[in-house]
Tab-separated table of C-alpha atoms in Angstrom:
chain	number	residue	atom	x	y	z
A	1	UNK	CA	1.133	3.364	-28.989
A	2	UNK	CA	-2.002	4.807	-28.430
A	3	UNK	CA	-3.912	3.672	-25.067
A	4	UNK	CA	-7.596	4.117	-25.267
A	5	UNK	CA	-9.130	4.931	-21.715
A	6	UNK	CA	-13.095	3.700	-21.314
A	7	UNK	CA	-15.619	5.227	-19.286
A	8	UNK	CA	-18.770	3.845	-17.870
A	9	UNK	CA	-20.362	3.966	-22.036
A	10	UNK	CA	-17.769	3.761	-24.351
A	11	UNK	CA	-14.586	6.310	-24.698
A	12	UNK	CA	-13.473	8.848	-21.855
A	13	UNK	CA	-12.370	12.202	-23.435
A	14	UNK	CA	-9.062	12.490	-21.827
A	15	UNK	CA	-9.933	16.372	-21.177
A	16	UNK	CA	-11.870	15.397	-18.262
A	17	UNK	CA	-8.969	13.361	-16.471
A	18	UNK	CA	-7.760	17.491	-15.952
A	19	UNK	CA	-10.412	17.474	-13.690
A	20	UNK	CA	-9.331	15.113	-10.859
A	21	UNK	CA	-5.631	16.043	-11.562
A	22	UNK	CA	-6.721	19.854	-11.383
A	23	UNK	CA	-8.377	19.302	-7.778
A	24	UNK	CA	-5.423	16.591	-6.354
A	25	UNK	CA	-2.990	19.029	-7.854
A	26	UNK	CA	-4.612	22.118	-5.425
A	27	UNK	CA	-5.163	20.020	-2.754
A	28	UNK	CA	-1.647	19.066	-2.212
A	29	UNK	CA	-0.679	22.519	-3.606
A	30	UNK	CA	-2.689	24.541	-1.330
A	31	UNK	CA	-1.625	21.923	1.946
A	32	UNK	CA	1.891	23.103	1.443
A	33	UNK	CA	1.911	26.283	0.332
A	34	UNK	CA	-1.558	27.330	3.318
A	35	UNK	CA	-1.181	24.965	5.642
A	36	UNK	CA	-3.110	27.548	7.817
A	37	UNK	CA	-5.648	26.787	6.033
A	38	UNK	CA	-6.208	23.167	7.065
A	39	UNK	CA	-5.273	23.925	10.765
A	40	UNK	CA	-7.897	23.961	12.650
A	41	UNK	CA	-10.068	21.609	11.308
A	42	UNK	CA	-6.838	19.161	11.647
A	43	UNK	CA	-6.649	20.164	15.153
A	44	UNK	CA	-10.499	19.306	15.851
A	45	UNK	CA	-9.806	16.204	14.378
A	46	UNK	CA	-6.849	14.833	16.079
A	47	UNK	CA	-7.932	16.484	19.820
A	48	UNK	CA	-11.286	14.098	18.387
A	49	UNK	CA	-9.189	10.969	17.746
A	50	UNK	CA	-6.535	11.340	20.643
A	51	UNK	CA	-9.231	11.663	23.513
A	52	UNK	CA	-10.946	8.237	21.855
A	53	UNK	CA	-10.095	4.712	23.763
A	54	UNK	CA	-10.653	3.390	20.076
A	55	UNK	CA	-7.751	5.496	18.449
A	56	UNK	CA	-5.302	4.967	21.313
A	57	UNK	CA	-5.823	1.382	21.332
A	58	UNK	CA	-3.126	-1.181	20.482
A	59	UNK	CA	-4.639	-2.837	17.653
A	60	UNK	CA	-6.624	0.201	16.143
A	61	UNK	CA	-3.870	0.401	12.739
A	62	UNK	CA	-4.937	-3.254	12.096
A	63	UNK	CA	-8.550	-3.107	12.489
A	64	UNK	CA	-8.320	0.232	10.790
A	65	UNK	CA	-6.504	-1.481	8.116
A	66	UNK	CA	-8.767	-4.973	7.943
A	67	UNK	CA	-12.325	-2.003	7.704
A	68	UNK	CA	-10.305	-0.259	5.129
A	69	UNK	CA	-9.566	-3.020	2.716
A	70	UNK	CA	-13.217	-4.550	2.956
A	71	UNK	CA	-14.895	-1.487	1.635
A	72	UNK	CA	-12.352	-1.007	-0.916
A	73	UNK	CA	-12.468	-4.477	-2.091
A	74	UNK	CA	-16.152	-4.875	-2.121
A	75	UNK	CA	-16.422	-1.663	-4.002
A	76	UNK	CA	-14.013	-2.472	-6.324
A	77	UNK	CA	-15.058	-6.222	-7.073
A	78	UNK	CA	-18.551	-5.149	-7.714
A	79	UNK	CA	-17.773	-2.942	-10.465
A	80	UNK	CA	-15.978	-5.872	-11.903
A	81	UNK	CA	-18.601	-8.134	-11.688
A	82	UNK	CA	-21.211	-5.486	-13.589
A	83	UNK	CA	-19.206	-3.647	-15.793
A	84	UNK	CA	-17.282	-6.059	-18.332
A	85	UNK	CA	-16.281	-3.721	-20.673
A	86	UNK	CA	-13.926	-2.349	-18.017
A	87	UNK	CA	-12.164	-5.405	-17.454
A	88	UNK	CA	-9.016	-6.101	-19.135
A	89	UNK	CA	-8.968	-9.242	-20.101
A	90	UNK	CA	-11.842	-8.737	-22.439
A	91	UNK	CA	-10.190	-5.820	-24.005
A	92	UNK	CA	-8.265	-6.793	-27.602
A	93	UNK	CA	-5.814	-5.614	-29.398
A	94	UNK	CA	-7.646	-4.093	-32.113
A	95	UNK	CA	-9.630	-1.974	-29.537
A	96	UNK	CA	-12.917	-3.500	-29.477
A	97	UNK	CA	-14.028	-5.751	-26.335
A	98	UNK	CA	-15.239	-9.383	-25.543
A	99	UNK	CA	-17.022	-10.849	-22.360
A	100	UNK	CA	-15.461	-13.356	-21.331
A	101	UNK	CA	-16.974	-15.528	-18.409
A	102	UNK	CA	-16.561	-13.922	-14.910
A	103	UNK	CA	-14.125	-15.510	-12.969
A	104	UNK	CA	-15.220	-17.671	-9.603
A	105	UNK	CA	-14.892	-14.931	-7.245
A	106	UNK	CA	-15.481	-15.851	-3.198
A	107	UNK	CA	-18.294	-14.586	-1.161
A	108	UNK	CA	-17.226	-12.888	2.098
A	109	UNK	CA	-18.251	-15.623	4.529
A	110	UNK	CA	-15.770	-17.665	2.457
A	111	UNK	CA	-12.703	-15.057	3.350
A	112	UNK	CA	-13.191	-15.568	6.961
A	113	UNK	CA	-10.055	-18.214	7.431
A	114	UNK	CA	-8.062	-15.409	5.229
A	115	UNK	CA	-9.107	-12.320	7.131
A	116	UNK	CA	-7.733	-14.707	9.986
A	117	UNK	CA	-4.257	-15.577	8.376
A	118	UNK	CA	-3.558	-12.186	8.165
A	119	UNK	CA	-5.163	-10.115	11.374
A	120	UNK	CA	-3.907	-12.560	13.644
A	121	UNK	CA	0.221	-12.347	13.161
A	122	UNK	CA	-0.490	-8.663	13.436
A	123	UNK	CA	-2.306	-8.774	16.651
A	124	UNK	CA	0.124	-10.565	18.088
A	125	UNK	CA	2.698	-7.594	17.717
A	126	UNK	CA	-0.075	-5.263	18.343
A	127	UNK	CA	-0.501	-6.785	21.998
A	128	UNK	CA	3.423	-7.471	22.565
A	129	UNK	CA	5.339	-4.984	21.271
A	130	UNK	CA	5.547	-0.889	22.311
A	131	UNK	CA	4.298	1.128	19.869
A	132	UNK	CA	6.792	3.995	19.103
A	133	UNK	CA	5.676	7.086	16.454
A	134	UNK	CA	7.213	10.183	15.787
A	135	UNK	CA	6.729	13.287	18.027
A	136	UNK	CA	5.974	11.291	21.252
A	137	UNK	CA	8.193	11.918	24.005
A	138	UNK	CA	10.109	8.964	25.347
A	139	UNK	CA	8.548	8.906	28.635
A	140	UNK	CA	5.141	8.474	27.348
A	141	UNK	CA	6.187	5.189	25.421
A	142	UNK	CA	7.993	3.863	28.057
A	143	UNK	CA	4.387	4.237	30.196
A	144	UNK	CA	2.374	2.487	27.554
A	145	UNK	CA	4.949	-0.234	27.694
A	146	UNK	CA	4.760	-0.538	31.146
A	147	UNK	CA	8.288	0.970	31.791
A	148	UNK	CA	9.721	2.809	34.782
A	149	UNK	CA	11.025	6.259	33.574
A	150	UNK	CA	14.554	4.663	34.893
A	151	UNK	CA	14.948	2.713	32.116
A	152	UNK	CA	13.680	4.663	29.035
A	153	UNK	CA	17.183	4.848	27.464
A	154	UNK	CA	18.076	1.382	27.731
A	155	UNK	CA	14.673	0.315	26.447
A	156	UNK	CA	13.075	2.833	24.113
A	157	UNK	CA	15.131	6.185	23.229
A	158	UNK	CA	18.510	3.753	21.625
A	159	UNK	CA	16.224	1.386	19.591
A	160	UNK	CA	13.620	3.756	18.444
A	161	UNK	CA	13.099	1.541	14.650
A	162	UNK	CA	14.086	-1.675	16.737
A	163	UNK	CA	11.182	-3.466	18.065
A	164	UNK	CA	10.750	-3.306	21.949
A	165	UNK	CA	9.058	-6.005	23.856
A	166	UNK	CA	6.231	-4.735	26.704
A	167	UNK	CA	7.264	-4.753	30.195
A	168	UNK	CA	4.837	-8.361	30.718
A	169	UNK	CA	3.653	-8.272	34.549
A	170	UNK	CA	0.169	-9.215	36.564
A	171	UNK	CA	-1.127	-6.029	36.628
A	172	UNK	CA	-0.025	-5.098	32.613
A	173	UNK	CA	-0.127	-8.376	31.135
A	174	UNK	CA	0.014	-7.155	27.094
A	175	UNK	CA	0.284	-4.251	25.042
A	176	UNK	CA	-2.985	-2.681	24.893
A	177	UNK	CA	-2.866	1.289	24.651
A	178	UNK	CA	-0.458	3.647	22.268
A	179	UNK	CA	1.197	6.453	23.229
A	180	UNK	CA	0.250	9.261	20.713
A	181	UNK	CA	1.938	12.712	20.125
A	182	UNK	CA	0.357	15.749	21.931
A	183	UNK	CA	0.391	17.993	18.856
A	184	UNK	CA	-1.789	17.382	15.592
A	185	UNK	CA	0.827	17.696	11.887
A	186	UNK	CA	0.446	20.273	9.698
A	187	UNK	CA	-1.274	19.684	6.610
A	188	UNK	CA	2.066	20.360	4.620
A	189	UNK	CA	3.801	17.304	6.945
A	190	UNK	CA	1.084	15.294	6.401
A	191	UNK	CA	1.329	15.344	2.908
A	192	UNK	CA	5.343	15.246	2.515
A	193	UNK	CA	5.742	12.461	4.965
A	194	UNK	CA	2.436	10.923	2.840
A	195	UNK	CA	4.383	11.162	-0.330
A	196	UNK	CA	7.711	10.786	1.355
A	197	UNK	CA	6.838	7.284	2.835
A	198	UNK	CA	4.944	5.944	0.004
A	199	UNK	CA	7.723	6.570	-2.222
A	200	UNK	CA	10.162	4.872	0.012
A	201	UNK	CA	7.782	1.847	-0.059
A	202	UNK	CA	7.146	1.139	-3.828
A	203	UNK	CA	11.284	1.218	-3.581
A	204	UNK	CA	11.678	-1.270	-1.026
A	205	UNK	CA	8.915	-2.802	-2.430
A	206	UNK	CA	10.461	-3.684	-5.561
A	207	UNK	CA	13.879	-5.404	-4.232
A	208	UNK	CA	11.580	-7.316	-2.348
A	209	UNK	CA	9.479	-8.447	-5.320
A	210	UNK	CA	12.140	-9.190	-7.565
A	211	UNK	CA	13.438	-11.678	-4.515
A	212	UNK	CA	10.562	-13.140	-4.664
A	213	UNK	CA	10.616	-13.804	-7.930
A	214	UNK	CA	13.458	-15.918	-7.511
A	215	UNK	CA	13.545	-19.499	-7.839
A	216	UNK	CA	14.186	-20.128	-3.862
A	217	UNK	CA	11.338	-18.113	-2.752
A	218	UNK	CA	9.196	-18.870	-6.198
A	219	UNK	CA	6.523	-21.143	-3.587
A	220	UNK	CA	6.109	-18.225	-1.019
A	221	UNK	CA	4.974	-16.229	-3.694
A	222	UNK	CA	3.423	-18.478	-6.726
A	223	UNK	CA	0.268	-18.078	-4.476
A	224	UNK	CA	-0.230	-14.733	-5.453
A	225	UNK	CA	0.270	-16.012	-8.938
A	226	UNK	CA	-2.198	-18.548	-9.009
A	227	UNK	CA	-5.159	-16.976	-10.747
A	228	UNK	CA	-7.285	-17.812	-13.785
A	229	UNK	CA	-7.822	-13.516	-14.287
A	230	UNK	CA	-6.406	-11.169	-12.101
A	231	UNK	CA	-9.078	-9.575	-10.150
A	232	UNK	CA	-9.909	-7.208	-7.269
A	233	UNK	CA	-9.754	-10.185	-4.938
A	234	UNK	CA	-6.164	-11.115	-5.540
A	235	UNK	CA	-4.905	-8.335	-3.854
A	236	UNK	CA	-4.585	-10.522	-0.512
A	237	UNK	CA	-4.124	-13.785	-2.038
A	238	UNK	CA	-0.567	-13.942	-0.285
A	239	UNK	CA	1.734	-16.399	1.393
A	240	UNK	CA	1.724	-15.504	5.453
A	241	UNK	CA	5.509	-15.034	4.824
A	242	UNK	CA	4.909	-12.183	2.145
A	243	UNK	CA	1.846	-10.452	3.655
A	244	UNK	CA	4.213	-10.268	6.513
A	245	UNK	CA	6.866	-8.814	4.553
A	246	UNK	CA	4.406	-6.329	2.930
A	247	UNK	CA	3.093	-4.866	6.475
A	248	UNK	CA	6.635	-4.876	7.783
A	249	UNK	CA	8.160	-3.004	4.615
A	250	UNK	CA	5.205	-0.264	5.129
A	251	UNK	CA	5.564	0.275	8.626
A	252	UNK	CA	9.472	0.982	7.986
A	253	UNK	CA	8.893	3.394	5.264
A	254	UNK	CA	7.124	5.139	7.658
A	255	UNK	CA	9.205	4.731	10.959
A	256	UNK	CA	12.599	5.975	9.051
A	257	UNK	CA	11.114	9.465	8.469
A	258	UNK	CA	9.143	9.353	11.887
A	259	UNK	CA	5.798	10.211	10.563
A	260	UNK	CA	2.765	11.221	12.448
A	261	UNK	CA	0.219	8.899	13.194
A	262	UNK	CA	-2.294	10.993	11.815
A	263	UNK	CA	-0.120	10.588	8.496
A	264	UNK	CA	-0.377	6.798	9.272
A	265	UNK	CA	-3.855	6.768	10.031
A	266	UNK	CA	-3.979	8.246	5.813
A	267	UNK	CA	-1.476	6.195	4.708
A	268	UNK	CA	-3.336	3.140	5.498
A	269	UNK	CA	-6.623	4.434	3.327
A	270	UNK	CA	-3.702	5.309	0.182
A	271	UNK	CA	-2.140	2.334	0.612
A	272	UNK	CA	-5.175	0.010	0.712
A	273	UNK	CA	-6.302	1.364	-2.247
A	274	UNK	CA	-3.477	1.536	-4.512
A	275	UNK	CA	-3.022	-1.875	-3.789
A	276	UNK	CA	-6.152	-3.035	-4.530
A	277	UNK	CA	-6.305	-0.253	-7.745
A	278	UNK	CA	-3.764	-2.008	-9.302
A	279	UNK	CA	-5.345	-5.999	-8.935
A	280	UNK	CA	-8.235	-4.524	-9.974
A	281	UNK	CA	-8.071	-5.993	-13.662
A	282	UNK	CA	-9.817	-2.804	-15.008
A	283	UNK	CA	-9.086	0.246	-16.999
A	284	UNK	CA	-11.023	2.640	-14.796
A	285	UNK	CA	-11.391	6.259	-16.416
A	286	UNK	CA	-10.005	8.020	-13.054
A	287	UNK	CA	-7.642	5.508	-12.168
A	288	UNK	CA	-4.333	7.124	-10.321
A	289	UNK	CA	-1.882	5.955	-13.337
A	290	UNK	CA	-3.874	8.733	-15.627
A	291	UNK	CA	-4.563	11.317	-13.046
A	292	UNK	CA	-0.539	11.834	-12.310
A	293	UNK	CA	1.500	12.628	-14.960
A	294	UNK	CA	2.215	10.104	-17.808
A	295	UNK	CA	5.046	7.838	-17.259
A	296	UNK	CA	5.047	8.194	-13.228
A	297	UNK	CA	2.294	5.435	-12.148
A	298	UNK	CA	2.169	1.715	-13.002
A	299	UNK	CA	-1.471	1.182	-12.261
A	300	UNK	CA	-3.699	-1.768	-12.963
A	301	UNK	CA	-2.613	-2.389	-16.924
A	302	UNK	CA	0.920	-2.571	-16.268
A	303	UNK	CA	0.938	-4.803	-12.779
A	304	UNK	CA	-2.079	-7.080	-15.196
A	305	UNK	CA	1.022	-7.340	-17.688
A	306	UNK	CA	3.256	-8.483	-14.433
A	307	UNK	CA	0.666	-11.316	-13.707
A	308	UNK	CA	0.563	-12.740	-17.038
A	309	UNK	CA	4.496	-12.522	-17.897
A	310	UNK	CA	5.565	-13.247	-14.293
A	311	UNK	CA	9.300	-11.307	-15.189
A	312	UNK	CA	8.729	-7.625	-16.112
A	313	UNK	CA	7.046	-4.930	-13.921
A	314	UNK	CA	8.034	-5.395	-10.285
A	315	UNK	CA	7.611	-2.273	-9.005
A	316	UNK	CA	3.830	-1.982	-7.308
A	317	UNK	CA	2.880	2.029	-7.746
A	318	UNK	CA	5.336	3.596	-9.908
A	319	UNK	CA	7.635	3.262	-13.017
A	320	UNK	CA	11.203	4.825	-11.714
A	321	UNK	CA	13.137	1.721	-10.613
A	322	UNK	CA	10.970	-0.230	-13.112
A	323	UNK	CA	12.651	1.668	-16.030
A	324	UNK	CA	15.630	1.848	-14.502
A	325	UNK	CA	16.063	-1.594	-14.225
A	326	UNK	CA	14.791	-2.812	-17.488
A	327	UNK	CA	17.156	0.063	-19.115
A	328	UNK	CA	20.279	-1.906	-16.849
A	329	UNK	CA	19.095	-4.938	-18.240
A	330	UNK	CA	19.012	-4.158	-21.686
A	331	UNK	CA	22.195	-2.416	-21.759
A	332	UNK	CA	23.772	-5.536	-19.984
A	333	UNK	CA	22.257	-7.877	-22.592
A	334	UNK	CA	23.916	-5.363	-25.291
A	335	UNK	CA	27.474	-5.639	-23.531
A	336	UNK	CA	26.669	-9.725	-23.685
A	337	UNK	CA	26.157	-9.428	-27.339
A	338	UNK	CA	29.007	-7.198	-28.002
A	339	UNK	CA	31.433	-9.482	-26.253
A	340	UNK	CA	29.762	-13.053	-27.960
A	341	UNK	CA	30.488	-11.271	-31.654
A	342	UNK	CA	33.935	-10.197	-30.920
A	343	UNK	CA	34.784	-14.072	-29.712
A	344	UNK	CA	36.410	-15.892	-32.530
């Protein structure tokens, strides 16, 4: 099947999507083969960021995350709201496009009890739990947790992906500084542990989602469901239980490989806007799932075609365990079929 791709007036020669994958393609190239060449502006950025009482703060990953999504949001929903031919519900089969009515979409004063809902859970384990990242020495956790060196192995070094509480006292009554590492990445671990940890999360990601799916948990998650046109804004229409689960799953994906918080710090902009990319109910000309190579993203058509059938397409960013599963399943429902016609 052929799969037309739109730009902002009519058809998108697909020559120009070499562009974007031409420059992401020696960007990544170039940060792993030269990473000298990223160095020191790298290194002026993290000295920057690690001498700043806003970067080292507690809660600067969910602020950080809460400024991220805004812009990306707002961005996004106003090029739904002014360019209907880009939507995908007014896109037919035969090609040509309607314009349908734009769904009720909410202003941003109306968000604020959502924006609430979901920074405050994460405060909370900002300001009670030690933050631990990869490449700081155990002594300098144990000080932002208000530890004596004495007790670092007991309390930080043998639990490094288990949460630890802070040392709670008078003088250090919550968890308000992180303890960074003293050494900026490379640009070549940047972009593996990048790639590394995203990968790891659209894998977890999709067990999760297909538990969800099931008929126990089908309330947690029928929220995220409940739409009349899947749009930018559904991205965060989630259940406290599986926004929870979503923030948890990408901090772990992260923690297992011990990336950098610089590498966090990008993985929070990626992240952001993948998700949002694919609830964006458009077919946008540079969208991520033409740039890579065909058959590797999912992007914004195929998680659409998740929303309306509710039982295919689980996986968020890419296809892998998608295919893989839906090739299990059909060669399950062949072995059914085999063994019904052999039963006299």
């Amino acid at each position: 099947m052929t799969v037309s791709t739109y730009g902002l007036d009519g058809p998108l020669s697909l020559s120009s999507i070499w562009i974007p994958r031409s420059l992401l393609l020696l960007l990544i190239g170039s940060s792993i083969v030269k990473p000298e060449i990223y160095q020191p502006g790298l290194d002026l950025l993290y000295i920057s960021l690690r001498h700043s009482s806003i970067y080292t703060a507690s809660t600067f990953e969910t602020w950080w995350t809460v400024i991220t999504y805004a812009i990306v949001e707002v961005s996004y929903v106003y090029r739904y709201a002014h360019n209907p031919h880009l939507r995908l519900a007014n896109r037919k089969a035969d090609g040509t496009t309607s314009c349908k009515p734009i769904p009720k979409l909410q202003r941003p004063r109306q968000r604020i009890i959502e924006g609430l809902t979901y920074i405050f859970p994460l405060l909370l384990l900002d300001l009670t739990l030690v933050k631990k990242y990869g490449g700081v020495p155990v002594h300098d956790m144990a000080r932002s947790g208000n530890y004596h060196l004495s007790s670092l192995t007991k309390t930080i070094h043998g639990t490094f992906l288990a949460p630890t509480l802070h040392n709670f006292t008078l003088s250090s009554p919550l968890q308000t500084r992180r303890a960074l590492p003293v050494s900026p990445p490379t640009s070549r671990d940047l972009v593996l542990q990048l790639a590394t940890s995203l990968f790891i999360y659209d894998a977890l990601f999709f067990g999760f989602h297909l538990i969800l799916h099931h008929p126990f948990f089908a309330k947690v998650h029928s929220q995220h469901h409940n739409h009349q046109e899947i749009n930018p804004q559904i991205t965060n229409q989630l259940d406290i239980f599986e926004r929870l689960g979503l923030v948890l799953l990408a901090n772990f994906s992260l923690n297992i490989i011990g990336s950098h918080v610089l590498t966090r710090t990008a993985f929070v902009v990626t992240f952001v806007w993948l998700l949002v990319d694919i609830h964006s109910g458009m077919d946008l000309p540079w969208g991520y799932d033409k740039i890579l190579p065909k058959g590797w993203a999912a992007g914004s058509k195929r998680h659409s075609m998740h929303h309306r059938f509710g039982n295919i397409y689980y996986e968020p960013f890419f296809n892998w365990w998608d295919d893989a599963y839906e090739w299990i399943c059909r060669n399950n429902s062949r072995a059914r079929g085999r063994r019904g016609g052999s039963t006299p």
